[in-house]
mmCIF file of C-alpha atoms in Angstrom:
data_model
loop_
_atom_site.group_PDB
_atom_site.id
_atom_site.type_symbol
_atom_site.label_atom_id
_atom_site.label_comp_id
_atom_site.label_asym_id
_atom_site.label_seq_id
_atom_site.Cartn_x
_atom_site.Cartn_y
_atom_site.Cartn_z
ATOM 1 C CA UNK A 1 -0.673 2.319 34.020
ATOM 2 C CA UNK A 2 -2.280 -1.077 34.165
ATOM 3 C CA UNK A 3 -5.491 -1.860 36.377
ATOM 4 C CA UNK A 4 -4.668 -3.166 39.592
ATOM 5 C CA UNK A 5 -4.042 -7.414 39.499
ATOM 6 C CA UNK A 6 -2.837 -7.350 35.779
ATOM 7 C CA UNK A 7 0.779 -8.098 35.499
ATOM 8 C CA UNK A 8 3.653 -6.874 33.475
ATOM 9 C CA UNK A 9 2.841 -9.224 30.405
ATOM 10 C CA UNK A 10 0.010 -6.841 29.462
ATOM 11 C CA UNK A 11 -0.496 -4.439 27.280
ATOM 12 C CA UNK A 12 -2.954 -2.058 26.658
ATOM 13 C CA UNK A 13 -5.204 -1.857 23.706
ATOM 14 C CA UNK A 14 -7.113 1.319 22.612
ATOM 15 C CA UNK A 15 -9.351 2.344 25.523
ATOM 16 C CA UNK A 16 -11.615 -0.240 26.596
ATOM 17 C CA UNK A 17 -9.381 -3.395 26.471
ATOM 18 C CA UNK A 18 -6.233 -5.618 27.696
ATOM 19 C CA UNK A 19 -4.343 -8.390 26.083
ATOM 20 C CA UNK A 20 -3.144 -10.885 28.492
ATOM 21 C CA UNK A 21 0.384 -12.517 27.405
ATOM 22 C CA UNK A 22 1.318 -15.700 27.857
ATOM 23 C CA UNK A 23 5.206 -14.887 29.143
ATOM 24 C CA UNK A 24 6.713 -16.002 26.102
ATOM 25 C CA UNK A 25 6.100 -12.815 24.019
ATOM 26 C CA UNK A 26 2.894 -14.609 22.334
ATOM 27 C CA UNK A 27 -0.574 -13.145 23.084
ATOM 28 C CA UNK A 28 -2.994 -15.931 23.231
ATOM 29 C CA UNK A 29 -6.881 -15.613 22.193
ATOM 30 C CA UNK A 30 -6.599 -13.050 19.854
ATOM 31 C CA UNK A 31 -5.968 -13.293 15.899
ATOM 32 C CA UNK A 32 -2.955 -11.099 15.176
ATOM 33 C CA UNK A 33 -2.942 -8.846 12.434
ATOM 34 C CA UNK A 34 -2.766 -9.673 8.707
ATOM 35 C CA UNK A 35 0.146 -8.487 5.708
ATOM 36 C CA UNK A 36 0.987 -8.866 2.655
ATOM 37 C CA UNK A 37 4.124 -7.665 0.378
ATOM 38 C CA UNK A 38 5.508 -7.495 -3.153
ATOM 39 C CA UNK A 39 8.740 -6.443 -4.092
ATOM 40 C CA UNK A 40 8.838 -6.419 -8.494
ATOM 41 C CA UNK A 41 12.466 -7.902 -9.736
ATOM 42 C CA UNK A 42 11.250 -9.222 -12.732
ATOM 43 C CA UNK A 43 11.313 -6.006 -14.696
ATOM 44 C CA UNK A 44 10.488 -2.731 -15.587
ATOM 45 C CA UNK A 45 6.815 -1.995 -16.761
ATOM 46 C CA UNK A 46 4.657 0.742 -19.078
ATOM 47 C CA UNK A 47 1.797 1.951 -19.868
ATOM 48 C CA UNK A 48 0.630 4.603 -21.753
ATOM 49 C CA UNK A 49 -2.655 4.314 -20.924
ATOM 50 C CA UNK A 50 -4.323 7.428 -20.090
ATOM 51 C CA UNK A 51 -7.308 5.887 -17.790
ATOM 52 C CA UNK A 52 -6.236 3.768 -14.661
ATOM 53 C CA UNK A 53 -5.096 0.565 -15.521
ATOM 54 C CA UNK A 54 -3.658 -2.405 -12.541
ATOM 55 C CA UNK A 55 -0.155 -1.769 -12.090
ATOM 56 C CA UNK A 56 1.509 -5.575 -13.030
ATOM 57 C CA UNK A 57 2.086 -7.291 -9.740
ATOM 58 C CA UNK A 58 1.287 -4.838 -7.366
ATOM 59 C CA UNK A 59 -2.227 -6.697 -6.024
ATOM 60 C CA UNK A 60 -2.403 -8.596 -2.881
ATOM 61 C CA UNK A 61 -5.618 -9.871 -1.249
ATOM 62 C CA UNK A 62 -6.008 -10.275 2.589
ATOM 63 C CA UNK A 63 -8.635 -11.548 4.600
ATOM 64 C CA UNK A 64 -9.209 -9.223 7.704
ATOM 65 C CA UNK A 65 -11.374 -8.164 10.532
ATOM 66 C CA UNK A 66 -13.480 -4.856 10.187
ATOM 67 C CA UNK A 67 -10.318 -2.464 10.734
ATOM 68 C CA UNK A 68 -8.246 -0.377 8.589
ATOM 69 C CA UNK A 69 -5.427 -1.317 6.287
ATOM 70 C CA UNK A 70 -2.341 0.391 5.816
ATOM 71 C CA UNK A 71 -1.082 0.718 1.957
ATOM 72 C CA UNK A 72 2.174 1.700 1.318
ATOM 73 C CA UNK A 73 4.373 1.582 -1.770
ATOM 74 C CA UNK A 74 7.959 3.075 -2.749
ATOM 75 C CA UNK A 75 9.191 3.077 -6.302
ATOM 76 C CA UNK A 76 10.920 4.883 -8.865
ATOM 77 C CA UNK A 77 8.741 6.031 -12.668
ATOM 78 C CA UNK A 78 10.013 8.077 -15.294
ATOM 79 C CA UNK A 79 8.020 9.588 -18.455
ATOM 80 C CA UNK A 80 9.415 10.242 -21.818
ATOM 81 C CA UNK A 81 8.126 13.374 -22.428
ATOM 82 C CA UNK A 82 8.704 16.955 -20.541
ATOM 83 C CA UNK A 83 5.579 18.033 -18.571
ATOM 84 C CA UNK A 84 3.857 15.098 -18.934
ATOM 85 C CA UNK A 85 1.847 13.528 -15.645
ATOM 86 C CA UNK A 86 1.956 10.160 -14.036
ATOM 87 C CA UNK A 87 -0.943 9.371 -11.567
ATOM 88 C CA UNK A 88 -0.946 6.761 -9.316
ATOM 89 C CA UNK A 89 -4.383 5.167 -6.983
ATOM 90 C CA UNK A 90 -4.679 2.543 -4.842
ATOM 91 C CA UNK A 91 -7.548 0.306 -5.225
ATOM 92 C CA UNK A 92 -9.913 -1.219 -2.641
ATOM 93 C CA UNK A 93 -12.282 -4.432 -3.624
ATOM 94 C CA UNK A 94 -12.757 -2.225 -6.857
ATOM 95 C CA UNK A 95 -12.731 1.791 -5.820
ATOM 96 C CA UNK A 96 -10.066 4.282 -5.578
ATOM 97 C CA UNK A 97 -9.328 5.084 -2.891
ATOM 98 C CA UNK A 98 -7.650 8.877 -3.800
ATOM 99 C CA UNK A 99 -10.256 10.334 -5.958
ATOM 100 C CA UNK A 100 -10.849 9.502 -9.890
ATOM 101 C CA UNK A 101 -7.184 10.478 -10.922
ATOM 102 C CA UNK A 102 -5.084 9.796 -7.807
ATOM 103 C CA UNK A 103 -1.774 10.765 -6.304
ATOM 104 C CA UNK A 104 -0.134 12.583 -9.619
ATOM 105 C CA UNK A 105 3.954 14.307 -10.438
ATOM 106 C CA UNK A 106 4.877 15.260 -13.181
ATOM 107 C CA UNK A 107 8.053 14.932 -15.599
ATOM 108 C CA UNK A 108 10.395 18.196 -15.170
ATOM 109 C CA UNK A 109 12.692 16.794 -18.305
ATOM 110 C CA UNK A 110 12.194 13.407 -20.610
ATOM 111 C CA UNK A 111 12.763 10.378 -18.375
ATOM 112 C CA UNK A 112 13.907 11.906 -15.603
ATOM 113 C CA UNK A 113 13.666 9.141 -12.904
ATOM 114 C CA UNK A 114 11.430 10.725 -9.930
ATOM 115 C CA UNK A 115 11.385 8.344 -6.223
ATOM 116 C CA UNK A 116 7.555 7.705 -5.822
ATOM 117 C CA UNK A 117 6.282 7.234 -2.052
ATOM 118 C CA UNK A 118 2.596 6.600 -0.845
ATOM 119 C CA UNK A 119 1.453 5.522 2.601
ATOM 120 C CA UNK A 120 -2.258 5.569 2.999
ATOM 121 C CA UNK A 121 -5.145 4.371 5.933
ATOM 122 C CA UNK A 122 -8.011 3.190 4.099
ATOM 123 C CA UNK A 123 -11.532 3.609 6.760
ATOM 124 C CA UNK A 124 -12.095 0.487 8.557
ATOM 125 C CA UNK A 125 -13.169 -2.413 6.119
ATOM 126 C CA UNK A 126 -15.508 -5.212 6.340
ATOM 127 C CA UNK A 127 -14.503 -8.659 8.191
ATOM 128 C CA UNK A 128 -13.425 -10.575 4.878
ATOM 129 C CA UNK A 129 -11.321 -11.069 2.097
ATOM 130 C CA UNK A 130 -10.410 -7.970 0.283
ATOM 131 C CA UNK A 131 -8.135 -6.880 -2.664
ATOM 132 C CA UNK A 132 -5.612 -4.017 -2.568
ATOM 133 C CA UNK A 133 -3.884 -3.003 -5.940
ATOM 134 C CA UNK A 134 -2.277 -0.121 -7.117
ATOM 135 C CA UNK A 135 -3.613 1.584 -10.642
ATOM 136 C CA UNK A 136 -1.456 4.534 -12.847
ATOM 137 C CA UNK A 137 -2.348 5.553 -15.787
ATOM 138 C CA UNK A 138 -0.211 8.574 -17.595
ATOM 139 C CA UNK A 139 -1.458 12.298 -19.049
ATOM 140 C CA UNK A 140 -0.038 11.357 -22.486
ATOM 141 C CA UNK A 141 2.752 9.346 -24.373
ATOM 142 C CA UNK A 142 4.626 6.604 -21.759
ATOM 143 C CA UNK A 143 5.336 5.696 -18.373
ATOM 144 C CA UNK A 144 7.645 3.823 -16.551
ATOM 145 C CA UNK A 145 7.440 1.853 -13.299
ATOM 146 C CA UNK A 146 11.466 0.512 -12.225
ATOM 147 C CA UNK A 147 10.581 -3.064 -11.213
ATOM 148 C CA UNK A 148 13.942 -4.676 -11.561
ATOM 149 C CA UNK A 149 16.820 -6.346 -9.187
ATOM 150 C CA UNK A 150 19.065 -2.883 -9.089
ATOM 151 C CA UNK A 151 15.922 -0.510 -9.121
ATOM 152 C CA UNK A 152 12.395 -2.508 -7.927
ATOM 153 C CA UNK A 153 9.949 -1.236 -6.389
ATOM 154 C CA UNK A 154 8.052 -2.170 -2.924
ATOM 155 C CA UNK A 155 4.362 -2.408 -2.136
ATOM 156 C CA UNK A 156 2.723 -3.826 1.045
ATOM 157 C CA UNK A 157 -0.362 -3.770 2.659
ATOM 158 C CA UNK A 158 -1.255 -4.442 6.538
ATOM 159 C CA UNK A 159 -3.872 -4.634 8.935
ATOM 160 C CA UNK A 160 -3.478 -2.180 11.862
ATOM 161 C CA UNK A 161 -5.562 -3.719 15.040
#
């Protein structure tokens, strides 16, 4: 329901406020929300570095208001060796955001490709410019993150107002 007076071209925002529209589908007087997105063609990448390192390309910066930011990411890793573990984070302006290790599977056979998804609400952050990336590392010997044109992977981050 919208309070008496308002027209059709509103809509309401969380509890205390209303957007007026402008009639052409446009909401004037208010920034809209920020995005970013990278999708990796250019290759497949490893590490077999057992401490978090920056995934290669997966880092976008985005100036926003003091809200929350929506990370998600879809992608495919393998590991050459059976049992081994694969641990993925996603890193705010320099801190994890899932603990010290992260989101974590683990190879049931040698390079067996597994389909990695992560969606993730960080707490409201500062009004600025801030930098989301996404950091693996592996338990031993190598990983592999699919990052080319038949198999890449997806990561995008976006302000929800």
């Amino acid at each position: 329901n919208f309070p008496q007076g308002i027209g059709s071209t509103t809509t309401q925002v969380g509890i205390t406020g209303y957007l007026r529209g402008n009639g052409s589908g446009t909401v004037t007087g208010v920034a809209l929300p920020v995005f970013g997105r990278v999708v990796r063609t250019a290759g497949n990448i490893t590490t077999t570095s057992t401490s978090l390192v920056d995934l290669t390309g997966a880092s976008i910066t985005l100036t926003t208001e003091a809200f929350p930011v929506q990370v998600s990411f879809a992608g495919t890793v393998s590991i050459d060796s059976t049992g081994q573990i694969l641990y993925l984070n996603i890193d705010v302006d320099g801190a994890n955001e899932l603990g010290t290790g992260g989101l974590r599977t683990t190879a049931p056979v040698v390079n067996y490709e597994l389909a990695l998804t992560v969606a993730h609400q960080t707490a409201a952050l500062t009004a600025a410019p801030h930098t989301i990336k996404l950091r693996w590392s592996v338990g031993g010997n190598t990983g592999t993150m699919l990052g080319n044109t038949t198999n890449p992977y997806s990561f995008s981050v976006a302000e929800i107002k």
